[in-house]
mmCIF file of C-alpha atoms in Angstrom:
data_model
loop_
_atom_site.group_PDB
_atom_site.id
_atom_site.type_symbol
_atom_site.label_atom_id
_atom_site.label_comp_id
_atom_site.label_asym_id
_atom_site.label_seq_id
_atom_site.Cartn_x
_atom_site.Cartn_y
_atom_site.Cartn_z
ATOM 1 C CA MET O 7 0.075 -0.002 -0.068
ATOM 2 C CA VAL O 8 1.602 3.156 -0.771
ATOM 3 C CA LYS O 9 0.805 6.129 1.615
ATOM 4 C CA SER O 10 0.226 9.521 0.297
ATOM 5 C CA LYS O 11 2.120 12.740 1.030
ATOM 6 C CA ASN O 12 -0.226 13.565 3.999
ATOM 7 C CA ASP O 13 -0.087 10.280 5.790
ATOM 8 C CA ILE O 14 4.021 10.531 5.747
ATOM 9 C CA ALA O 15 3.853 14.265 6.588
ATOM 10 C CA PHE O 16 1.145 13.035 9.633
ATOM 11 C CA GLU O 17 2.901 9.730 10.667
ATOM 12 C CA ILE O 18 6.411 12.360 11.185
ATOM 13 C CA LEU O 19 4.279 14.881 13.399
ATOM 14 C CA VAL O 20 3.139 12.006 15.536
ATOM 15 C CA LEU O 21 7.155 10.921 16.090
ATOM 16 C CA LEU O 22 7.791 14.218 16.582
ATOM 17 C CA ILE O 23 5.155 14.383 19.301
ATOM 18 C CA ILE O 24 6.014 10.938 20.745
ATOM 19 C CA THR O 25 9.223 11.878 21.119
ATOM 20 C CA LEU O 26 9.139 15.789 22.520
ATOM 21 C CA VAL O 27 6.355 14.356 25.470
ATOM 22 C CA GLY O 28 9.180 11.346 25.966
ATOM 23 C CA LEU O 29 11.660 14.139 26.574
ATOM 24 C CA ALA O 30 9.664 15.706 28.493
ATOM 25 C CA CYS O 31 9.259 12.944 31.006
ATOM 26 C CA LEU O 32 12.940 11.561 30.547
ATOM 27 C CA ILE O 33 14.929 14.942 31.243
ATOM 28 C CA PRO O 34 13.709 15.556 35.023
ATOM 29 C CA ILE O 35 14.270 11.854 35.833
ATOM 30 C CA LEU O 36 17.599 12.085 34.628
ATOM 31 C CA PHE O 37 17.807 15.158 36.366
ATOM 32 C CA VAL O 38 16.685 13.971 39.559
ATOM 33 C CA ILE O 39 19.729 10.560 39.065
ATOM 34 C CA SER O 40 22.210 13.033 37.779
ATOM 35 C CA TYR O 41 21.953 15.379 40.890
ATOM 36 C CA SER O 42 21.788 12.600 43.161
ATOM 37 C CA LEU O 43 25.391 11.577 41.832
ATOM 38 C CA THR O 44 27.003 14.793 41.681
ATOM 39 C CA PRO O 45 30.120 15.295 43.950
ATOM 40 C CA MET O 46 31.093 18.545 45.538
ATOM 41 C CA GLU O 47 34.104 19.705 43.449
ATOM 42 C CA GLU O 48 32.196 18.767 40.016
ATOM 43 C CA MET O 49 29.638 21.565 40.932
ATOM 44 C CA LEU O 50 32.490 23.680 42.246
ATOM 45 C CA ARG O 51 34.104 23.253 38.661
ATOM 46 C CA ASN O 52 31.039 23.788 36.973
ATOM 47 C CA GLY O 53 29.992 26.854 38.486
ATOM 48 C CA GLY O 54 26.680 24.612 39.551
ATOM 49 C CA PHE O 55 24.967 21.459 38.522
ATOM 50 C CA SER O 56 25.424 19.398 35.235
ATOM 51 C CA LEU O 57 23.264 17.081 33.729
ATOM 52 C CA ILE O 58 25.582 14.747 33.082
ATOM 53 C CA PRO O 59 28.636 14.608 35.453
ATOM 54 C CA ARG O 60 31.785 13.670 34.639
ATOM 55 C CA ASN O 61 32.512 12.178 38.132
ATOM 56 C CA ILE O 62 30.065 10.908 39.829
ATOM 57 C CA THR O 63 29.953 9.575 43.941
ATOM 58 C CA PHE O 64 27.410 7.614 45.833
ATOM 59 C CA SER O 65 27.862 9.486 49.264
ATOM 60 C CA ALA O 66 24.374 10.430 49.538
ATOM 61 C CA TYR O 67 22.691 7.383 49.067
ATOM 62 C CA LYS O 68 25.295 5.826 51.548
ATOM 63 C CA GLN O 69 25.245 8.636 54.090
ATOM 64 C CA MET O 70 21.731 7.744 54.106
ATOM 65 C CA LEU O 71 21.354 3.855 53.763
ATOM 66 C CA ASN O 72 23.963 4.015 56.932
ATOM 67 C CA ASP O 73 21.724 5.762 59.019
ATOM 68 C CA PRO O 74 19.453 3.279 61.424
ATOM 69 C CA THR O 75 16.662 5.566 61.248
ATOM 70 C CA LEU O 76 16.399 5.675 57.844
ATOM 71 C CA MET O 77 16.466 1.645 57.565
ATOM 72 C CA ASN O 78 14.156 1.148 60.244
ATOM 73 C CA ALA O 79 11.437 3.606 58.269
ATOM 74 C CA MET O 80 11.775 1.754 55.274
ATOM 75 C CA LYS O 81 10.876 -1.520 57.529
ATOM 76 C CA VAL O 82 8.022 0.498 58.678
ATOM 77 C CA SER O 83 6.663 1.548 55.139
ATOM 78 C CA ALA O 84 7.417 -1.868 53.869
ATOM 79 C CA PHE O 85 4.781 -3.164 56.528
ATOM 80 C CA ILE O 86 2.628 -0.334 56.064
ATOM 81 C CA THR O 87 2.561 -1.181 52.109
ATOM 82 C CA ILE O 88 2.168 -4.820 52.487
ATOM 83 C CA VAL O 89 -0.732 -5.395 55.373
ATOM 84 C CA GLY O 90 -2.350 -2.077 54.132
ATOM 85 C CA THR O 91 -2.685 -2.979 50.599
ATOM 86 C CA ALA O 92 -3.921 -6.705 51.711
ATOM 87 C CA ALA O 93 -6.436 -5.290 54.332
ATOM 88 C CA ASN O 94 -7.390 -2.495 51.258
ATOM 89 C CA LEU O 95 -7.949 -5.182 48.873
ATOM 90 C CA VAL O 96 -9.477 -7.935 51.289
ATOM 91 C CA VAL O 97 -12.585 -5.482 52.260
ATOM 92 C CA THR O 98 -12.618 -3.277 48.853
ATOM 93 C CA LEU O 99 -13.516 -6.794 46.926
ATOM 94 C CA MET O 100 -15.644 -8.277 49.939
ATOM 95 C CA LEU O 101 -17.954 -4.476 49.353
ATOM 96 C CA ALA O 102 -17.633 -4.079 45.455
ATOM 97 C CA TYR O 103 -18.367 -8.415 44.282
ATOM 98 C CA PRO O 104 -21.551 -8.169 46.233
ATOM 99 C CA LEU O 105 -22.944 -4.489 45.368
ATOM 100 C CA SER O 106 -22.114 -5.122 41.632
ATOM 101 C CA ARG O 107 -25.044 -8.241 42.006
ATOM 102 C CA SER O 108 -28.146 -6.267 40.726
ATOM 103 C CA TYR O 109 -30.797 -8.484 42.815
ATOM 104 C CA LEU O 110 -28.695 -7.665 45.912
ATOM 105 C CA PRO O 111 -31.400 -5.805 48.103
ATOM 106 C CA GLY O 112 -31.086 -2.427 48.864
ATOM 107 C CA ARG O 113 -27.952 -1.971 46.883
ATOM 108 C CA LYS O 114 -28.295 0.990 45.768
ATOM 109 C CA VAL O 115 -28.926 2.808 48.987
ATOM 110 C CA PHE O 116 -25.329 1.397 49.947
ATOM 111 C CA VAL O 117 -23.560 2.193 46.856
ATOM 112 C CA GLN O 118 -25.187 6.287 47.353
ATOM 113 C CA LEU O 119 -24.498 6.457 50.710
ATOM 114 C CA ILE O 120 -20.262 5.217 49.873
ATOM 115 C CA VAL O 121 -20.207 7.911 47.120
ATOM 116 C CA PHE O 122 -21.708 9.975 49.730
ATOM 117 C CA THR O 123 -18.258 9.436 51.985
ATOM 118 C CA MET O 124 -16.678 10.718 48.713
ATOM 119 C CA ILE O 125 -17.742 14.197 48.199
ATOM 120 C CA PHE O 126 -18.173 15.323 52.022
ATOM 121 C CA SER O 127 -15.649 13.643 54.327
ATOM 122 C CA ALA O 128 -15.735 13.845 57.865
ATOM 123 C CA GLY O 129 -12.677 16.113 57.588
ATOM 124 C CA THR O 130 -8.851 15.856 59.522
ATOM 125 C CA ILE O 131 -10.234 17.157 63.070
ATOM 126 C CA PRO O 132 -13.362 14.495 63.429
ATOM 127 C CA THR O 133 -11.120 12.062 61.918
ATOM 128 C CA TYR O 134 -8.205 12.396 64.399
ATOM 129 C CA LEU O 135 -11.467 12.423 67.078
ATOM 130 C CA ILE O 136 -12.558 8.748 65.857
ATOM 131 C CA VAL O 137 -8.748 7.533 65.648
ATOM 132 C CA LYS O 138 -7.949 8.208 69.184
ATOM 133 C CA ALA O 139 -11.302 7.234 70.365
ATOM 134 C CA THR O 140 -10.340 3.976 69.079
ATOM 135 C CA GLY O 141 -7.200 3.253 70.979
ATOM 136 C CA ILE O 142 -4.828 3.215 67.193
ATOM 137 C CA LEU O 143 -3.547 6.446 68.149
ATOM 138 C CA ASN O 144 0.740 6.374 67.356
ATOM 139 C CA THR O 145 0.380 2.635 66.286
ATOM 140 C CA LEU O 146 0.812 1.827 62.146
ATOM 141 C CA TRP O 147 -2.857 0.952 62.729
ATOM 142 C CA ALA O 148 -3.887 4.582 62.574
ATOM 143 C CA LEU O 149 -1.910 4.722 58.843
ATOM 144 C CA ILE O 150 -3.995 1.548 57.717
ATOM 145 C CA LEU O 151 -7.877 1.272 59.264
ATOM 146 C CA PRO O 152 -9.223 5.057 58.823
ATOM 147 C CA SER O 153 -8.204 4.531 55.038
ATOM 148 C CA LEU O 154 -9.193 1.139 54.322
ATOM 149 C CA VAL O 155 -11.503 1.616 51.543
ATOM 150 C CA ALA O 156 -11.064 3.993 49.136
ATOM 151 C CA VAL O 157 -14.164 5.446 47.570
ATOM 152 C CA TYR O 158 -12.733 5.662 44.128
ATOM 153 C CA ASN O 159 -10.720 2.105 43.775
ATOM 154 C CA PHE O 160 -14.483 0.394 45.115
ATOM 155 C CA ILE O 161 -16.188 2.303 41.815
ATOM 156 C CA VAL O 162 -13.685 0.836 39.483
ATOM 157 C CA MET O 163 -13.477 -2.641 40.589
ATOM 158 C CA LYS O 164 -17.066 -2.370 40.799
ATOM 159 C CA ALA O 165 -17.829 -1.225 37.476
ATOM 160 C CA PHE O 166 -15.337 -4.113 36.576
ATOM 161 C CA PHE O 167 -17.530 -6.529 38.129
ATOM 162 C CA GLU O 168 -20.615 -5.181 36.805
ATOM 163 C CA GLY O 169 -19.021 -6.283 33.050
ATOM 164 C CA LEU O 170 -18.498 -9.586 33.547
ATOM 165 C CA PRO O 171 -20.795 -12.431 31.872
ATOM 166 C CA ASN O 172 -23.992 -12.711 33.777
ATOM 167 C CA ASP O 173 -24.171 -16.640 31.934
ATOM 168 C CA LEU O 174 -20.920 -17.389 33.902
ATOM 169 C CA PHE O 175 -22.780 -16.982 37.349
ATOM 170 C CA GLU O 176 -26.260 -18.468 36.355
ATOM 171 C CA SER O 177 -23.827 -21.795 35.342
ATOM 172 C CA ALA O 178 -22.235 -21.725 38.303
ATOM 173 C CA ARG O 179 -25.154 -21.615 40.518
ATOM 174 C CA ILE O 180 -27.202 -24.358 38.762
ATOM 175 C CA ASP O 181 -23.627 -26.587 39.149
ATOM 176 C CA GLY O 182 -24.051 -26.051 43.230
ATOM 177 C CA ALA O 183 -21.810 -22.857 43.358
ATOM 178 C CA GLY O 184 -22.040 -20.470 46.879
ATOM 179 C CA GLU O 185 -21.416 -17.098 46.331
ATOM 180 C CA PHE O 186 -17.817 -17.271 47.899
ATOM 181 C CA LYS O 187 -16.836 -20.059 45.131
ATOM 182 C CA ILE O 188 -18.157 -18.089 42.590
ATOM 183 C CA LEU O 189 -15.911 -15.037 43.805
ATOM 184 C CA PHE O 190 -12.525 -17.277 44.200
ATOM 185 C CA SER O 191 -13.325 -20.018 41.695
ATOM 186 C CA ILE O 192 -14.617 -17.476 38.736
ATOM 187 C CA VAL O 193 -14.360 -14.111 39.460
ATOM 188 C CA LEU O 194 -11.297 -13.602 41.035
ATOM 189 C CA PRO O 195 -9.382 -15.485 37.960
ATOM 190 C CA LEU O 196 -10.768 -13.428 35.513
ATOM 191 C CA SER O 197 -10.050 -9.666 38.226
ATOM 192 C CA LEU O 198 -6.238 -10.335 38.089
ATOM 193 C CA PRO O 199 -6.355 -7.118 35.678
ATOM 194 C CA ILE O 200 -8.215 -4.768 37.867
ATOM 195 C CA VAL O 201 -6.874 -6.246 41.296
ATOM 196 C CA THR O 202 -3.458 -5.463 40.482
ATOM 197 C CA THR O 203 -4.177 -2.025 39.048
ATOM 198 C CA ILE O 204 -6.377 -1.346 42.655
ATOM 199 C CA SER O 205 -3.031 -3.249 44.429
ATOM 200 C CA LEU O 206 -0.944 -0.814 42.824
ATOM 201 C CA TYR O 207 -3.378 2.642 43.682
ATOM 202 C CA TYR O 208 -3.314 1.148 47.217
ATOM 203 C CA ALA O 209 0.545 0.388 47.859
ATOM 204 C CA VAL O 210 1.740 3.862 46.016
ATOM 205 C CA ALA O 211 -0.602 5.528 48.667
ATOM 206 C CA HIS O 212 0.590 3.741 51.519
ATOM 207 C CA TRP O 213 4.120 4.423 50.574
ATOM 208 C CA ASN O 214 3.878 7.708 49.850
ATOM 209 C CA VAL O 215 1.820 8.145 53.389
ATOM 210 C CA TYR O 216 3.186 11.542 54.645
ATOM 211 C CA THR O 217 -0.081 13.554 56.439
ATOM 212 C CA ALA O 218 -1.581 10.658 58.312
ATOM 213 C CA ALA O 219 1.753 10.102 59.954
ATOM 214 C CA ILE O 220 2.264 13.512 60.674
ATOM 215 C CA LEU O 221 -1.344 13.706 62.505
ATOM 216 C CA TYR O 222 -1.382 9.587 64.207
ATOM 217 C CA ILE O 223 2.110 9.089 64.820
ATOM 218 C CA GLN O 224 4.161 10.696 67.546
ATOM 219 C CA ASP O 225 6.842 7.992 68.366
ATOM 220 C CA THR O 226 9.942 8.304 65.953
ATOM 221 C CA LYS O 227 10.372 4.102 65.812
ATOM 222 C CA LEU O 228 6.833 4.814 64.029
ATOM 223 C CA MET O 229 7.695 7.264 61.279
ATOM 224 C CA PRO O 230 7.432 5.897 57.746
ATOM 225 C CA LEU O 231 9.767 6.392 54.950
ATOM 226 C CA GLN O 232 8.567 9.712 54.001
ATOM 227 C CA VAL O 233 8.071 11.579 57.236
ATOM 228 C CA ILE O 234 12.083 10.568 58.127
ATOM 229 C CA LEU O 235 13.783 11.546 54.328
ATOM 230 C CA ARG O 236 11.769 14.789 54.864
ATOM 231 C CA ARG O 237 13.433 15.882 57.919
ATOM 232 C CA MET O 238 16.772 14.339 56.752
ATOM 233 C CA ILE O 239 16.148 16.594 53.879
ATOM 234 C CA ASN O 240 15.258 19.716 56.080
ATOM 235 C CA SER O 241 18.496 18.582 58.172
ATOM 236 C CA ALA O 242 20.789 18.986 54.967
ATOM 237 C CA SER O 243 18.984 22.597 54.041
ATOM 238 C CA THR O 244 19.816 23.657 57.423
ATOM 239 C CA GLY O 245 23.737 23.375 57.044
ATOM 240 C CA ASP O 246 25.881 25.972 55.666
ATOM 241 C CA LEU O 247 27.410 24.897 52.464
ATOM 242 C CA ASN O 248 30.898 24.962 52.867
ATOM 243 C CA ILE O 249 34.227 24.052 49.797
ATOM 244 C CA ASP O 250 34.989 20.797 52.013
ATOM 245 C CA ASP O 251 31.783 19.571 52.071
ATOM 246 C CA GLU O 252 31.718 16.279 50.723
ATOM 247 C CA ILE O 253 27.739 16.186 49.729
ATOM 248 C CA PRO O 254 25.793 19.206 48.742
ATOM 249 C CA PRO O 255 22.069 19.739 50.745
ATOM 250 C CA GLU O 256 20.887 19.384 47.070
ATOM 251 C CA THR O 257 22.915 15.485 45.977
ATOM 252 C CA LEU O 258 21.330 14.845 49.681
ATOM 253 C CA ARG O 259 17.635 16.168 48.520
ATOM 254 C CA MET O 260 17.629 13.649 44.950
ATOM 255 C CA ALA O 261 18.921 11.116 46.580
ATOM 256 C CA ALA O 262 16.341 10.961 48.963
ATOM 257 C CA VAL O 263 13.912 11.479 45.672
ATOM 258 C CA CYS O 264 15.320 8.607 44.364
ATOM 259 C CA ILE O 265 15.130 6.348 47.355
ATOM 260 C CA ALA O 266 11.739 7.344 47.921
ATOM 261 C CA THR O 267 10.395 5.978 44.282
ATOM 262 C CA ALA O 268 13.002 3.456 43.684
ATOM 263 C CA PRO O 269 10.349 0.747 44.887
ATOM 264 C CA ILE O 270 7.615 1.880 42.812
ATOM 265 C CA VAL O 271 9.618 2.394 39.957
ATOM 266 C CA ILE O 272 11.160 -1.264 40.039
ATOM 267 C CA ILE O 273 8.314 -3.335 40.460
ATOM 268 C CA TYR O 274 5.838 -0.920 37.809
ATOM 269 C CA PRO O 275 7.440 -2.977 34.820
ATOM 270 C CA PHE O 276 6.324 -6.287 35.926
ATOM 271 C CA ILE O 277 2.476 -5.201 36.565
ATOM 272 C CA GLN O 278 2.203 -2.638 33.647
ATOM 273 C CA LYS O 279 0.049 -4.914 31.190
ATOM 274 C CA TYR O 280 -2.474 -5.434 34.080
ATOM 275 C CA PHE O 281 -2.412 -1.791 34.797
ATOM 276 C CA VAL O 282 -3.013 -0.995 31.664
ATOM 277 C CA LYS O 283 -5.565 -3.955 31.489
ATOM 278 C CA GLY O 284 -7.429 -2.597 34.796
ATOM 279 C CA THR O 285 -7.153 0.585 34.162
ATOM 280 C CA LEU O 286 -8.882 0.364 30.616
ATOM 281 C CA ALA O 287 -11.717 -2.041 31.938
ATOM 282 C CA GLY O 288 -12.623 -0.126 35.076
ATOM 283 C CA ALA O 289 -12.514 2.968 33.263
ATOM 284 C CA VAL O 290 -15.615 1.994 30.298
ATOM 285 C CA LYS O 291 -17.380 -0.529 31.982
ATOM 286 C CA GLY O 292 -20.419 0.533 34.250
#
């Protein structure tokens, strides 16, 4: 098939736009990584930061990773992310599946009440008082239980379940399967894309938790990674920048950004295909 000049010009334009968008996404990432590896002498030699340094140093990473407070914070964040995501998935799944069945009595009322909480939230002070009254203040559960169900994630998962063929459920019931049997034997195997997508949403939220930790946690040993990194960055910012310093404050800041984002960046490529499928399915169904 011979392409016309207009088709060729259009393809060139599309490739040009894609290239520009890719560079716009890549350059900030390269900026952060390069800055985190730039030694003091390199900055002084160039009169500032260079995008591609001639010499690199891992001193900023060594200084942060050798800090026992940071390592403890990483363990806390890992616990919150793993346990919190698992709890989120179980509760969201057990809520979304029954409310996706049209024969459930009062289904619309329950859905409207849940959506109402997304539009009109309780606010910071009432939520804090509830957390305090339940006795989980200054515990890791204060970072998990108040955000046990995200309404948006519930809506996406419910929409996906509603798009599953009803013939599968009817056939399973004819064979004598109950609701739990249908859920674990039919629904979950077909819902891997949406489950993976929702898992990523919850995991990122738990890994990046900051405001809730500031409000509910006072014990330094229970502080998650983001809070400790923020404190380390502030400590580096208050120090005077001397010629004899090996690690510039900006290098420490960028190293902190890389440490905080590394786990998500490493995991995402392995679940990307499920994430895309789940996002598209939840967006067009229901």
